[in-house]
JSON list of C-alpha atoms and ligand atoms in Angstrom, two decimals:
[
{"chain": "I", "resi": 1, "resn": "UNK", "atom": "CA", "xyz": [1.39, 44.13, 9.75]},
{"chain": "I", "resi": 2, "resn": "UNK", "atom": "CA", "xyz": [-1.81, 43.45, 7.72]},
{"chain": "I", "resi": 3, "resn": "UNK", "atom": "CA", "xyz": [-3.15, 39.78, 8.56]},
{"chain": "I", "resi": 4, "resn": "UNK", "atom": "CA", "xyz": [-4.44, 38.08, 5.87]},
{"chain": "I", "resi": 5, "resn": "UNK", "atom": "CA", "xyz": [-8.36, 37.25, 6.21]},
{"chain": "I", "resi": 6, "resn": "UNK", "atom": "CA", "xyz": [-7.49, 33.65, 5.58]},
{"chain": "I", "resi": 7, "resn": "UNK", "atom": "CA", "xyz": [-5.44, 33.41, 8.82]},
{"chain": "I", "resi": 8, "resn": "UNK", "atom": "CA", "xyz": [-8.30, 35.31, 11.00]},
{"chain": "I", "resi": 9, "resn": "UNK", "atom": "CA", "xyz": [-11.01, 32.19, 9.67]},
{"chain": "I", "resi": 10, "resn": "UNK", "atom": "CA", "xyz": [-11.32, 29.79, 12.74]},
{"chain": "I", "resi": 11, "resn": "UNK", "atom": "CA", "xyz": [-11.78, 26.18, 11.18]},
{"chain": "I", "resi": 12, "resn": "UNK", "atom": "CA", "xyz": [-13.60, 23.79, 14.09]},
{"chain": "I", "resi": 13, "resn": "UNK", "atom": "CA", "xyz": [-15.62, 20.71, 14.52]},
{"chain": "I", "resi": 14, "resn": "UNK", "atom": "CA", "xyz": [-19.53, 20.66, 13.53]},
{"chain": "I", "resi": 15, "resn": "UNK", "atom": "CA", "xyz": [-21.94, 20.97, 16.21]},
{"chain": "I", "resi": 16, "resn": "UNK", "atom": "CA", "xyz": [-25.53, 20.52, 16.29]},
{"chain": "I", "resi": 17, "resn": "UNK", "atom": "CA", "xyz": [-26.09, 24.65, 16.60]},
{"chain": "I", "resi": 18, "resn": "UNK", "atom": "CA", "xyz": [-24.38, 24.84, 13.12]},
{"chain": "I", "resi": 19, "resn": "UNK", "atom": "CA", "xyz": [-26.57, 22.18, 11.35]},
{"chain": "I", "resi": 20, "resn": "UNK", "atom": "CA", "xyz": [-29.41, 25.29, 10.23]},
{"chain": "I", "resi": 21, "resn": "UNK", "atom": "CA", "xyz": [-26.60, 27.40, 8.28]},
{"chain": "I", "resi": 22, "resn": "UNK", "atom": "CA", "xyz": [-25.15, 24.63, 6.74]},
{"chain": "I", "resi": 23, "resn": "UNK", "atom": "CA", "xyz": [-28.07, 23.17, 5.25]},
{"chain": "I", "resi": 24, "resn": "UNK", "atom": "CA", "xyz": [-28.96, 26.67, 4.27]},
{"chain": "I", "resi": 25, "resn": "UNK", "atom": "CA", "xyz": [-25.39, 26.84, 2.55]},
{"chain": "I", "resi": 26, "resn": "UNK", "atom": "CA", "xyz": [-26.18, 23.28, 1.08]},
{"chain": "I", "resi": 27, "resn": "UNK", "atom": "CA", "xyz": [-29.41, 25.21, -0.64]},
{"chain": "I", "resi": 28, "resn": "UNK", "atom": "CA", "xyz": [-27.34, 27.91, -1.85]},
{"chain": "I", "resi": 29, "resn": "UNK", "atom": "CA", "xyz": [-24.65, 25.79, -3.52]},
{"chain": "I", "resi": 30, "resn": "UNK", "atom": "CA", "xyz": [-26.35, 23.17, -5.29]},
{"chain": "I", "resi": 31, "resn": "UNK", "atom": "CA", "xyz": [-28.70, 22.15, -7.81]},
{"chain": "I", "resi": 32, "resn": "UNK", "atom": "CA", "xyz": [-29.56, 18.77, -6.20]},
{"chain": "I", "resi": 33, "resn": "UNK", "atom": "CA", "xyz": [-28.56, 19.88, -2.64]},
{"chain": "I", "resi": 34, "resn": "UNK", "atom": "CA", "xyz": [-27.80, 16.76, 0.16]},
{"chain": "I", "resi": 35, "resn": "UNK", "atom": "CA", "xyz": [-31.38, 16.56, 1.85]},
{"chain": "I", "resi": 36, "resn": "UNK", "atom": "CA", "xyz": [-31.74, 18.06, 5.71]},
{"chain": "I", "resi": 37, "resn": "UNK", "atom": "CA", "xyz": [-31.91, 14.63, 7.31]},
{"chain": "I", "resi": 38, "resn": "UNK", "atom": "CA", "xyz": [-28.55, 13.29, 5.44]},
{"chain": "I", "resi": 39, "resn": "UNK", "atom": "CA", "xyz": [-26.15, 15.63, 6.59]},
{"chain": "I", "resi": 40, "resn": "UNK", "atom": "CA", "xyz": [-28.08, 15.64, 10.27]},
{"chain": "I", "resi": 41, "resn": "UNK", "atom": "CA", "xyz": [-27.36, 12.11, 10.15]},
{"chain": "I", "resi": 42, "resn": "UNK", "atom": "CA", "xyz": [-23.46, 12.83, 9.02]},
{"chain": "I", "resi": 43, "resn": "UNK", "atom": "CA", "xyz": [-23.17, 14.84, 12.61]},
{"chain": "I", "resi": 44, "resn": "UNK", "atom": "CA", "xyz": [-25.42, 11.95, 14.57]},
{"chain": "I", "resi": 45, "resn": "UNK", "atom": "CA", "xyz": [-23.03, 9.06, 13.01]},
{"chain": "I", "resi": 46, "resn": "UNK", "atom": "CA", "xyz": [-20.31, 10.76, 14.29]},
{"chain": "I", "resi": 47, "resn": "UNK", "atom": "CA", "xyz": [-18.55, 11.47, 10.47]},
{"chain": "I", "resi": 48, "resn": "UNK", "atom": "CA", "xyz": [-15.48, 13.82, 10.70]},
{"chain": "I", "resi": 49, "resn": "UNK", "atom": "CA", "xyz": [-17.76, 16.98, 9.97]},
{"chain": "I", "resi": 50, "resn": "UNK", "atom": "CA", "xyz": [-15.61, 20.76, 10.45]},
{"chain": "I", "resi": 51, "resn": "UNK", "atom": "CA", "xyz": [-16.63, 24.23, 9.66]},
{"chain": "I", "resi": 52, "resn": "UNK", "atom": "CA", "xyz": [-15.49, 27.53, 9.00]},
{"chain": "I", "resi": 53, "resn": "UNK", "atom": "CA", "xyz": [-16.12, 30.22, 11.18]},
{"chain": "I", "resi": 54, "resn": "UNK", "atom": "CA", "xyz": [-17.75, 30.26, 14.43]},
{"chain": "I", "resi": 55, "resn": "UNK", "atom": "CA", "xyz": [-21.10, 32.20, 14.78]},
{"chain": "I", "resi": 56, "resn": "UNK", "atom": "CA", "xyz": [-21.62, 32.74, 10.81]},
{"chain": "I", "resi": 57, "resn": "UNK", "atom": "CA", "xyz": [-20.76, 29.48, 8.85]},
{"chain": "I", "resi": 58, "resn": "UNK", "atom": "CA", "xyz": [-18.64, 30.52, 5.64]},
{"chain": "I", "resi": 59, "resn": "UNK", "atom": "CA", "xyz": [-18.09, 26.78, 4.69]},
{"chain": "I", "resi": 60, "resn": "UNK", "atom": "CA", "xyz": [-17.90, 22.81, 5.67]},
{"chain": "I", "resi": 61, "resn": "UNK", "atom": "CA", "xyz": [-16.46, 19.79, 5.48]},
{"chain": "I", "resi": 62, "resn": "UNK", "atom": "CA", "xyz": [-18.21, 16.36, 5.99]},
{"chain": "I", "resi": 63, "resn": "UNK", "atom": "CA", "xyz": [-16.00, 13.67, 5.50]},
{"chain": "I", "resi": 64, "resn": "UNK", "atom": "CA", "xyz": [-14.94, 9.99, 7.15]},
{"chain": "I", "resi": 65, "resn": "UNK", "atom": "CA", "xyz": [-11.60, 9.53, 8.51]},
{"chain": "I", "resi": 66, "resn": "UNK", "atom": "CA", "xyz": [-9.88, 6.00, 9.24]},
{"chain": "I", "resi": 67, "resn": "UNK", "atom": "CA", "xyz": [-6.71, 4.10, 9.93]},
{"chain": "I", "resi": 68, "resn": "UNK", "atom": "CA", "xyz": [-7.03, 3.08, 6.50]},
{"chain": "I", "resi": 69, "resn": "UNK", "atom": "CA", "xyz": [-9.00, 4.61, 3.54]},
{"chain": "I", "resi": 70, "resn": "UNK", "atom": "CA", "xyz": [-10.46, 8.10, 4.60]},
{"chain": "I", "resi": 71, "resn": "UNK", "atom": "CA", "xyz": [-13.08, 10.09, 2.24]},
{"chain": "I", "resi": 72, "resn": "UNK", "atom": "CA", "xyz": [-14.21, 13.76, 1.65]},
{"chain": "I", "resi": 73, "resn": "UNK", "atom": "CA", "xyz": [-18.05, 13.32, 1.33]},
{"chain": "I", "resi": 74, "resn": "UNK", "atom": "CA", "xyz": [-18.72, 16.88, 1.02]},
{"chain": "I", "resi": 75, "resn": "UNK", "atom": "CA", "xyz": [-16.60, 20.33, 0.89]},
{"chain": "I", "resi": 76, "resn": "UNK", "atom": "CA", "xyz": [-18.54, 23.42, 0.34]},
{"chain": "I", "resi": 77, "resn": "UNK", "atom": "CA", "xyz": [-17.73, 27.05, 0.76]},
{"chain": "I", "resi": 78, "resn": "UNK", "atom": "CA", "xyz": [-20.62, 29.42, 0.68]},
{"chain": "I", "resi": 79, "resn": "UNK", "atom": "CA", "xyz": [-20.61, 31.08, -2.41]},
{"chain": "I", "resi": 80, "resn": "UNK", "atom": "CA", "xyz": [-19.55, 34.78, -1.04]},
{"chain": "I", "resi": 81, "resn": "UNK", "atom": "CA", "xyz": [-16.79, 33.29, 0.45]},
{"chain": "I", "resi": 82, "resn": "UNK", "atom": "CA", "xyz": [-14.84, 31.42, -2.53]},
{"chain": "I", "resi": 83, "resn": "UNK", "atom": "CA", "xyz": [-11.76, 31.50, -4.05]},
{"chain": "I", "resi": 84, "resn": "UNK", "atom": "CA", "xyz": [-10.26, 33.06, -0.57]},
{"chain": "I", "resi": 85, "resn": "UNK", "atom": "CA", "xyz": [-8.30, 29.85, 0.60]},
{"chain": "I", "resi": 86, "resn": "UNK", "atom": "CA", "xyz": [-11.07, 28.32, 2.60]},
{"chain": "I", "resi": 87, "resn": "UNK", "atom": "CA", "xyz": [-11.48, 25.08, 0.81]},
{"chain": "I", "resi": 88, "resn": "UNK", "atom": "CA", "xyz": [-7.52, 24.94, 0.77]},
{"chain": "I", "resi": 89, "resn": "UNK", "atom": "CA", "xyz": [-7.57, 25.11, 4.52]},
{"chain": "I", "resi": 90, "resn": "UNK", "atom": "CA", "xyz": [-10.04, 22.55, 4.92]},
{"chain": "I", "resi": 91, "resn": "UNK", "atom": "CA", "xyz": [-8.18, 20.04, 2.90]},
{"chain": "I", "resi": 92, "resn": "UNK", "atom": "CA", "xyz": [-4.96, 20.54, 4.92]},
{"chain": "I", "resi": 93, "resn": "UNK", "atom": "CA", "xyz": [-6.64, 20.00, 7.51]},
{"chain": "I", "resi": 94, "resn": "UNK", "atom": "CA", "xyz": [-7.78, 16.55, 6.00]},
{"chain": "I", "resi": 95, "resn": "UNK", "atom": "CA", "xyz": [-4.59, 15.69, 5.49]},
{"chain": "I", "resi": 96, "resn": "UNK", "atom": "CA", "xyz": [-3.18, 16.61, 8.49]},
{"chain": "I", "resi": 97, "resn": "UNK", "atom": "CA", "xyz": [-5.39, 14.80, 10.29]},
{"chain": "I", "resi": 98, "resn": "UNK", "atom": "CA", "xyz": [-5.38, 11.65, 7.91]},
{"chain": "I", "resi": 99, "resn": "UNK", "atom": "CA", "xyz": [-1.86, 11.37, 8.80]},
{"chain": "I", "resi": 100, "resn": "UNK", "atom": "CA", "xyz": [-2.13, 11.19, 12.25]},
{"chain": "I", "resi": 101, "resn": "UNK", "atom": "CA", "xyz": [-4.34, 8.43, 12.15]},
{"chain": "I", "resi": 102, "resn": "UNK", "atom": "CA", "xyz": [-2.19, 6.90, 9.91]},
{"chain": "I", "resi": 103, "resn": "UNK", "atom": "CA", "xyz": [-4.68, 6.79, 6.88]},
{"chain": "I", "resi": 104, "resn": "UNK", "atom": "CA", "xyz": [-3.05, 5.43, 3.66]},
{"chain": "I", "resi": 105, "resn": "UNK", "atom": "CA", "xyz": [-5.60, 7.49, 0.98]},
{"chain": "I", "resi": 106, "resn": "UNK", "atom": "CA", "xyz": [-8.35, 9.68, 0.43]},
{"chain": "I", "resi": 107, "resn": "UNK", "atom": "CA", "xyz": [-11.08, 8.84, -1.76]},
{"chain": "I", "resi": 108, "resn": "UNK", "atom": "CA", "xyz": [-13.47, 11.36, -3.36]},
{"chain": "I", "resi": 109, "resn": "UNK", "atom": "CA", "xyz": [-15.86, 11.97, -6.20]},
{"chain": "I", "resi": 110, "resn": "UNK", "atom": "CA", "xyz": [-16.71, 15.59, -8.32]},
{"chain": "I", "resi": 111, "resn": "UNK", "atom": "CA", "xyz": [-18.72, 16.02, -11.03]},
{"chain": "I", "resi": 112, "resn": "UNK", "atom": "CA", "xyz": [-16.40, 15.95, -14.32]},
{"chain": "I", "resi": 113, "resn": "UNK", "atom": "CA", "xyz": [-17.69, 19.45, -15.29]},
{"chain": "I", "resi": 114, "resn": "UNK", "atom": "CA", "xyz": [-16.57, 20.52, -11.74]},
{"chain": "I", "resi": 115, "resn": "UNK", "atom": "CA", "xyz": [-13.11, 22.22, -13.00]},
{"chain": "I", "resi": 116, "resn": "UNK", "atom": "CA", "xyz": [-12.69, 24.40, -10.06]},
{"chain": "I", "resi": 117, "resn": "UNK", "atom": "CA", "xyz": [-13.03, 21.91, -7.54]},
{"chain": "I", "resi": 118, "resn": "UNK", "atom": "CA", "xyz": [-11.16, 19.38, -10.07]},
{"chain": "I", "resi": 119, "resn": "UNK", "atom": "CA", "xyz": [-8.17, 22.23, -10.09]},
{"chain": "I", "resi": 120, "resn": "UNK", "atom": "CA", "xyz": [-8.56, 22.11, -6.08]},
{"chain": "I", "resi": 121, "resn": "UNK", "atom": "CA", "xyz": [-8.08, 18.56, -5.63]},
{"chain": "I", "resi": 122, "resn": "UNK", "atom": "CA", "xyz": [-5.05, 18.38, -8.35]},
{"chain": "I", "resi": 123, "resn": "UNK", "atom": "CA", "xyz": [-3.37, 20.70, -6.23]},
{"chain": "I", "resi": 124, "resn": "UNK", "atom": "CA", "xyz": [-2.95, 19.24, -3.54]},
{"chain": "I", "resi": 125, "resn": "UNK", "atom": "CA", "xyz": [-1.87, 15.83, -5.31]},
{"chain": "I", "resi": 126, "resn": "UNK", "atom": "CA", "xyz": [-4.95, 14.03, -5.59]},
{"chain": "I", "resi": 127, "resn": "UNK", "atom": "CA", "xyz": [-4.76, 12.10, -8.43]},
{"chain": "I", "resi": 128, "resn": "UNK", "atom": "CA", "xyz": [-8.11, 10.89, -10.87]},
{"chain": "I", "resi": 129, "resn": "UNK", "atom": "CA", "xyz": [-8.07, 6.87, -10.36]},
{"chain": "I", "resi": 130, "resn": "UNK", "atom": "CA", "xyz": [-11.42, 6.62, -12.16]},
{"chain": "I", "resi": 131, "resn": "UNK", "atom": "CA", "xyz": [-14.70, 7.31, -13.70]},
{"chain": "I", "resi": 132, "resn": "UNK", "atom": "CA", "xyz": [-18.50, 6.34, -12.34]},
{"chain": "I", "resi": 133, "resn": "UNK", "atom": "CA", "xyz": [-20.44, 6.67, -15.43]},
{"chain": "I", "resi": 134, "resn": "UNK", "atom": "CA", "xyz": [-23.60, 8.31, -15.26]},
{"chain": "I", "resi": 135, "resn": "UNK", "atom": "CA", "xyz": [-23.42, 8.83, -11.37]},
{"chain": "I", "resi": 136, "resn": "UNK", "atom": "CA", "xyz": [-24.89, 12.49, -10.67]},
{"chain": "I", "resi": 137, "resn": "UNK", "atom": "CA", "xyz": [-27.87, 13.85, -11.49]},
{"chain": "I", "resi": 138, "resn": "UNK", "atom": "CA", "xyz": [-27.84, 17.38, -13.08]},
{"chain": "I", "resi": 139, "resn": "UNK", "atom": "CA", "xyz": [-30.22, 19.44, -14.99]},
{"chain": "I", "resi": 140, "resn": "UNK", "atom": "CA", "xyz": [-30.26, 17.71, -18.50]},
{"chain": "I", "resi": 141, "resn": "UNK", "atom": "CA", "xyz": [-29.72, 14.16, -17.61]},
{"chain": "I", "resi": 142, "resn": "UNK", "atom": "CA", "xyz": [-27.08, 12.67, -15.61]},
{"chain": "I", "resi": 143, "resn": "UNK", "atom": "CA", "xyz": [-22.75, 13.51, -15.48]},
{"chain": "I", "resi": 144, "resn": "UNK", "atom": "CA", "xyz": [-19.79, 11.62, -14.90]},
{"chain": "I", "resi": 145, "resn": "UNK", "atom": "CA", "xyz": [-18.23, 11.26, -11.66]},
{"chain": "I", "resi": 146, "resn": "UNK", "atom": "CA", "xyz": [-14.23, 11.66, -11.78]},
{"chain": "I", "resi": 147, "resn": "UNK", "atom": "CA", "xyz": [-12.73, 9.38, -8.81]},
{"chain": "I", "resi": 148, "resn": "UNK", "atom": "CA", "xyz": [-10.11, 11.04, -7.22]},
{"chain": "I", "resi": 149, "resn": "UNK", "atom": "CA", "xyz": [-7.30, 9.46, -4.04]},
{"chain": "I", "resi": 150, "resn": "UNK", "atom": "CA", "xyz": [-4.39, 11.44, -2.27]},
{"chain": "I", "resi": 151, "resn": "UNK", "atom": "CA", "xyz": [-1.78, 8.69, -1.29]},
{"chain": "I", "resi": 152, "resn": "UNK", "atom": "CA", "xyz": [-0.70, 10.21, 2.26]},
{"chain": "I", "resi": 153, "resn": "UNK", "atom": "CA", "xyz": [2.29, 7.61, 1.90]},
{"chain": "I", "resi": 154, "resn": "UNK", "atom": "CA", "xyz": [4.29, 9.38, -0.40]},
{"chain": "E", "resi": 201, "resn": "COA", "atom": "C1", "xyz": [-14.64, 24.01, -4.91]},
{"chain": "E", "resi": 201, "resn": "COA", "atom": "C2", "xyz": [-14.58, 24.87, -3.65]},
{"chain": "E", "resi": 201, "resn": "COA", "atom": "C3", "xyz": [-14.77, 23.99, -2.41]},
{"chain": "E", "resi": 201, "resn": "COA", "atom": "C4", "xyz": [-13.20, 25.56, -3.60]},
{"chain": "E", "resi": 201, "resn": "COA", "atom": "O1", "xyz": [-13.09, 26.25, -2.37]},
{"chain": "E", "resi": 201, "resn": "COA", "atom": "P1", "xyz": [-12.41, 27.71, -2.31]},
{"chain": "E", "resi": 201, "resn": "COA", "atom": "O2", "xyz": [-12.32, 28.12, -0.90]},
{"chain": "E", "resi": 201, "resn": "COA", "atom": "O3", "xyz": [-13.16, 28.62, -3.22]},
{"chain": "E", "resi": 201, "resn": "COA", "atom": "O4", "xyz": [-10.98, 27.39, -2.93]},
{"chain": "E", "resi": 201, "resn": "COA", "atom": "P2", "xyz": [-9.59, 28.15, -2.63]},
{"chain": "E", "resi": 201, "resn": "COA", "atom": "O5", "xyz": [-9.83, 29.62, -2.50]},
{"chain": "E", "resi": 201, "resn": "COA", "atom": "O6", "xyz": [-8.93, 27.46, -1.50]},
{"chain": "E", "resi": 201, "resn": "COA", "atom": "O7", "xyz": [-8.81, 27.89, -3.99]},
{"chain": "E", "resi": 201, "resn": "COA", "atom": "C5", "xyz": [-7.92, 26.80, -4.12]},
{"chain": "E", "resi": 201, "resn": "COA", "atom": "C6", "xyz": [-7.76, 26.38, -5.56]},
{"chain": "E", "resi": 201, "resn": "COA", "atom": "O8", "xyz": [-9.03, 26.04, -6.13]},
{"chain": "E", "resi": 201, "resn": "COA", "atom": "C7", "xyz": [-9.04, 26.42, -7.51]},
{"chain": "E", "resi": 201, "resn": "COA", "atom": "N1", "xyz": [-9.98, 27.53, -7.71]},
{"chain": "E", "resi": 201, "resn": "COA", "atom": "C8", "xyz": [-10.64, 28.22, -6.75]},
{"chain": "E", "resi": 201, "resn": "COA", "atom": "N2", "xyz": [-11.46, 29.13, -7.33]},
{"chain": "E", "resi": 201, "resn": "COA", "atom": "C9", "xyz": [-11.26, 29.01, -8.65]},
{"chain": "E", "resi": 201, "resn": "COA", "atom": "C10", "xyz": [-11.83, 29.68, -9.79]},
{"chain": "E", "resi": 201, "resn": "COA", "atom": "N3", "xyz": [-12.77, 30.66, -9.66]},
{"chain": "E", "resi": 201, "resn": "COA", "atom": "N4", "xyz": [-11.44, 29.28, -11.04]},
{"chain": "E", "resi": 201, "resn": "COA", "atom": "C11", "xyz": [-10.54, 28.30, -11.19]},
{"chain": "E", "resi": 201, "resn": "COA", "atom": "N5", "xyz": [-9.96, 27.62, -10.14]},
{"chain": "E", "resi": 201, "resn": "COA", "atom": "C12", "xyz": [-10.32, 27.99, -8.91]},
{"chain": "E", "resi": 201, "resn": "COA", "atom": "C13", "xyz": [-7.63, 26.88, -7.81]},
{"chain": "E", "resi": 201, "resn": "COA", "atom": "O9", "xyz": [-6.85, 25.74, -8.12]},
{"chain": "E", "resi": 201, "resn": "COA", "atom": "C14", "xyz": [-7.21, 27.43, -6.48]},
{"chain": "E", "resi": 201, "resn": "COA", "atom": "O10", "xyz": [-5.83, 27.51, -6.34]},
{"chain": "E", "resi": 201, "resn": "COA", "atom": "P3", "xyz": [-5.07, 28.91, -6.69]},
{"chain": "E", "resi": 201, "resn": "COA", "atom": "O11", "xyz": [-5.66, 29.91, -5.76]},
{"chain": "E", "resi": 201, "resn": "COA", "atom": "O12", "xyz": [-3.64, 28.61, -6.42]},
{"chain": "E", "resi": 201, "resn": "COA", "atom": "O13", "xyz": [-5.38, 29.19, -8.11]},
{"chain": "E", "resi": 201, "resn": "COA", "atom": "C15", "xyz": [-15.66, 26.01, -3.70]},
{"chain": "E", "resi": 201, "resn": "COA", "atom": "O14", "xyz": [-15.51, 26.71, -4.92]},
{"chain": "E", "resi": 201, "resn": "COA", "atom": "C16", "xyz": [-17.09, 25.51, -3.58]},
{"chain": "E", "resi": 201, "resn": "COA", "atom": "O15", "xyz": [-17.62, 25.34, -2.49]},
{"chain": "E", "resi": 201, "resn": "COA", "atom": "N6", "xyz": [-17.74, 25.26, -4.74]},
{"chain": "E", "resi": 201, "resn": "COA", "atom": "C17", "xyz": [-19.14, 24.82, -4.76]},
{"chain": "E", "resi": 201, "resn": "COA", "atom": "C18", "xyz": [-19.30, 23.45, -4.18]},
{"chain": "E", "resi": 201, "resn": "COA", "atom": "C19", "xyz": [-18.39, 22.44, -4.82]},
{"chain": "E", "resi": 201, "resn": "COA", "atom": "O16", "xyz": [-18.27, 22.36, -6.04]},
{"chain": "E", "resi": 201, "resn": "COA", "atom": "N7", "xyz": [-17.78, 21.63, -3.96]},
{"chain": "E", "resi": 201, "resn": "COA", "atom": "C20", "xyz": [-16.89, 20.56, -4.39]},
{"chain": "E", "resi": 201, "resn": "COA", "atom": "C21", "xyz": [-17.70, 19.34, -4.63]},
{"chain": "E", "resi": 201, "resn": "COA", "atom": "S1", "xyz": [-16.64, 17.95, -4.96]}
]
C-alpha cells in the first residue's frame, strides 16, 4: 500500500530549536510578517504553539487554548507545502484538543480577501460572527478582518 504523504507529516509541540525556521517561514508568507520577538514571546508565554515536521518545519500553529474561549492566532504552511492537508491537520488537532479541555469556541480573524484560508475555516464549521473594519494593514491601505468562531458544543 502507498501511504499518503499527509499521514507520514509528524505534527508536535514548538520548541525553542524550531523558532529560526518558523520565523523564516513567517518571512516567506507574508507581506507584514509577525516580528521575531512576537512569536518568541508566543513560545516564552507558554501559547499552544505546534508544528509540522520535525527537523525541516513545513508549517505552524500558534494559538491559545482554554476551558472557555480558545483562539487560532496564527496558522501558516510554508508555501511549498500547501494545499496538501497540512493546515487541515492542524485544525483537527485544534479541535481535538479544544474539546478535551472542554473549550466552548474558537475565535479567529483572516483578512476578507483571504478566500483560501476563508474556504479552510468554512470547512470545518467555523462560522463568520463579524467584521473589524479597517484592521490589517496591506499594501494599498488597510483590509477588513472577517471574525470567525467554531462552536465545539454542537
Ligand atoms: C491557508 C492555509 C493555512 C491552508 O493550509 P493548507 O495546508 O494549504 O490547506 P489544506 O491543504 O489542508 O486545504 C484545506 C482546504 O483549504 C482550502 N484550500 C486550500 N488550498 C486552496 C486553494 N489553492 N484554492 C482554494 N481553496 C484552497 C480548501 O477549502 C481546502 O479543502 P479541499 O482540499 O477539500 O478543497 C495555507 O494556504 C497558508 O499557510 N496560507 C498562507 C498563510 C495564511 O493565509 N494563513 C491563514 C491566515 S488566517
Amino acid at each position: 500500500m502507498i501511504a499518503r504523504l499527509i499521514d507520514t507529516i509528524e505534527l508536535r509541540e514548538m520548541t525553542n530549536n524550531d523558532l529560526q525556521q518558523v520565523i523564516a517561514i513567517e518571512k516567506r508568507s507574508y507581506d507584514f510578517p509577525w516580528s521575531d520577538v512576537v512569536i518568541k514571546d508566543c513560545l516564552v508565554n507558554k501559547y499552544d504553539c505546534y508544528v509540522a515536521g520535525n527537523d525541516n518545519i513545513l508549517g505552524y500553529m500558534i494559538s491559545k487554548i482554554t476551558n472557555q474561549d480558545s483562539h487560532i492566532l496564527n496558522l501558516t504552511i510554508d508555501c511549498e507545502y500547501r494545499g496538501l492537508g497540512i493546515g487541515s491537520s492542524f485544525l483537527d488537532l485544534m479541535i481535538k484538543k479544544c474539546k478535551l479541555h472542554r473549550s466552548e469556541y474558537i475565535y479567529l480573524e483572516v483578512r476578507i480577501n483571504n478566500s483560501i484560508a476563508r474556504s479552510l475555516y468554512q470547512k470545518f464549521g467555523f462560522r463568520s460572527i463579524g467584521v473589524r473594519k479597517n484592521y490589517y494593514r496591506n499594501k494599498t491601505g488597510r483590509e477588513d478582518a472577517i471574525v470567525y468562531r467554531r462552536n465545539l458544543l454542537i
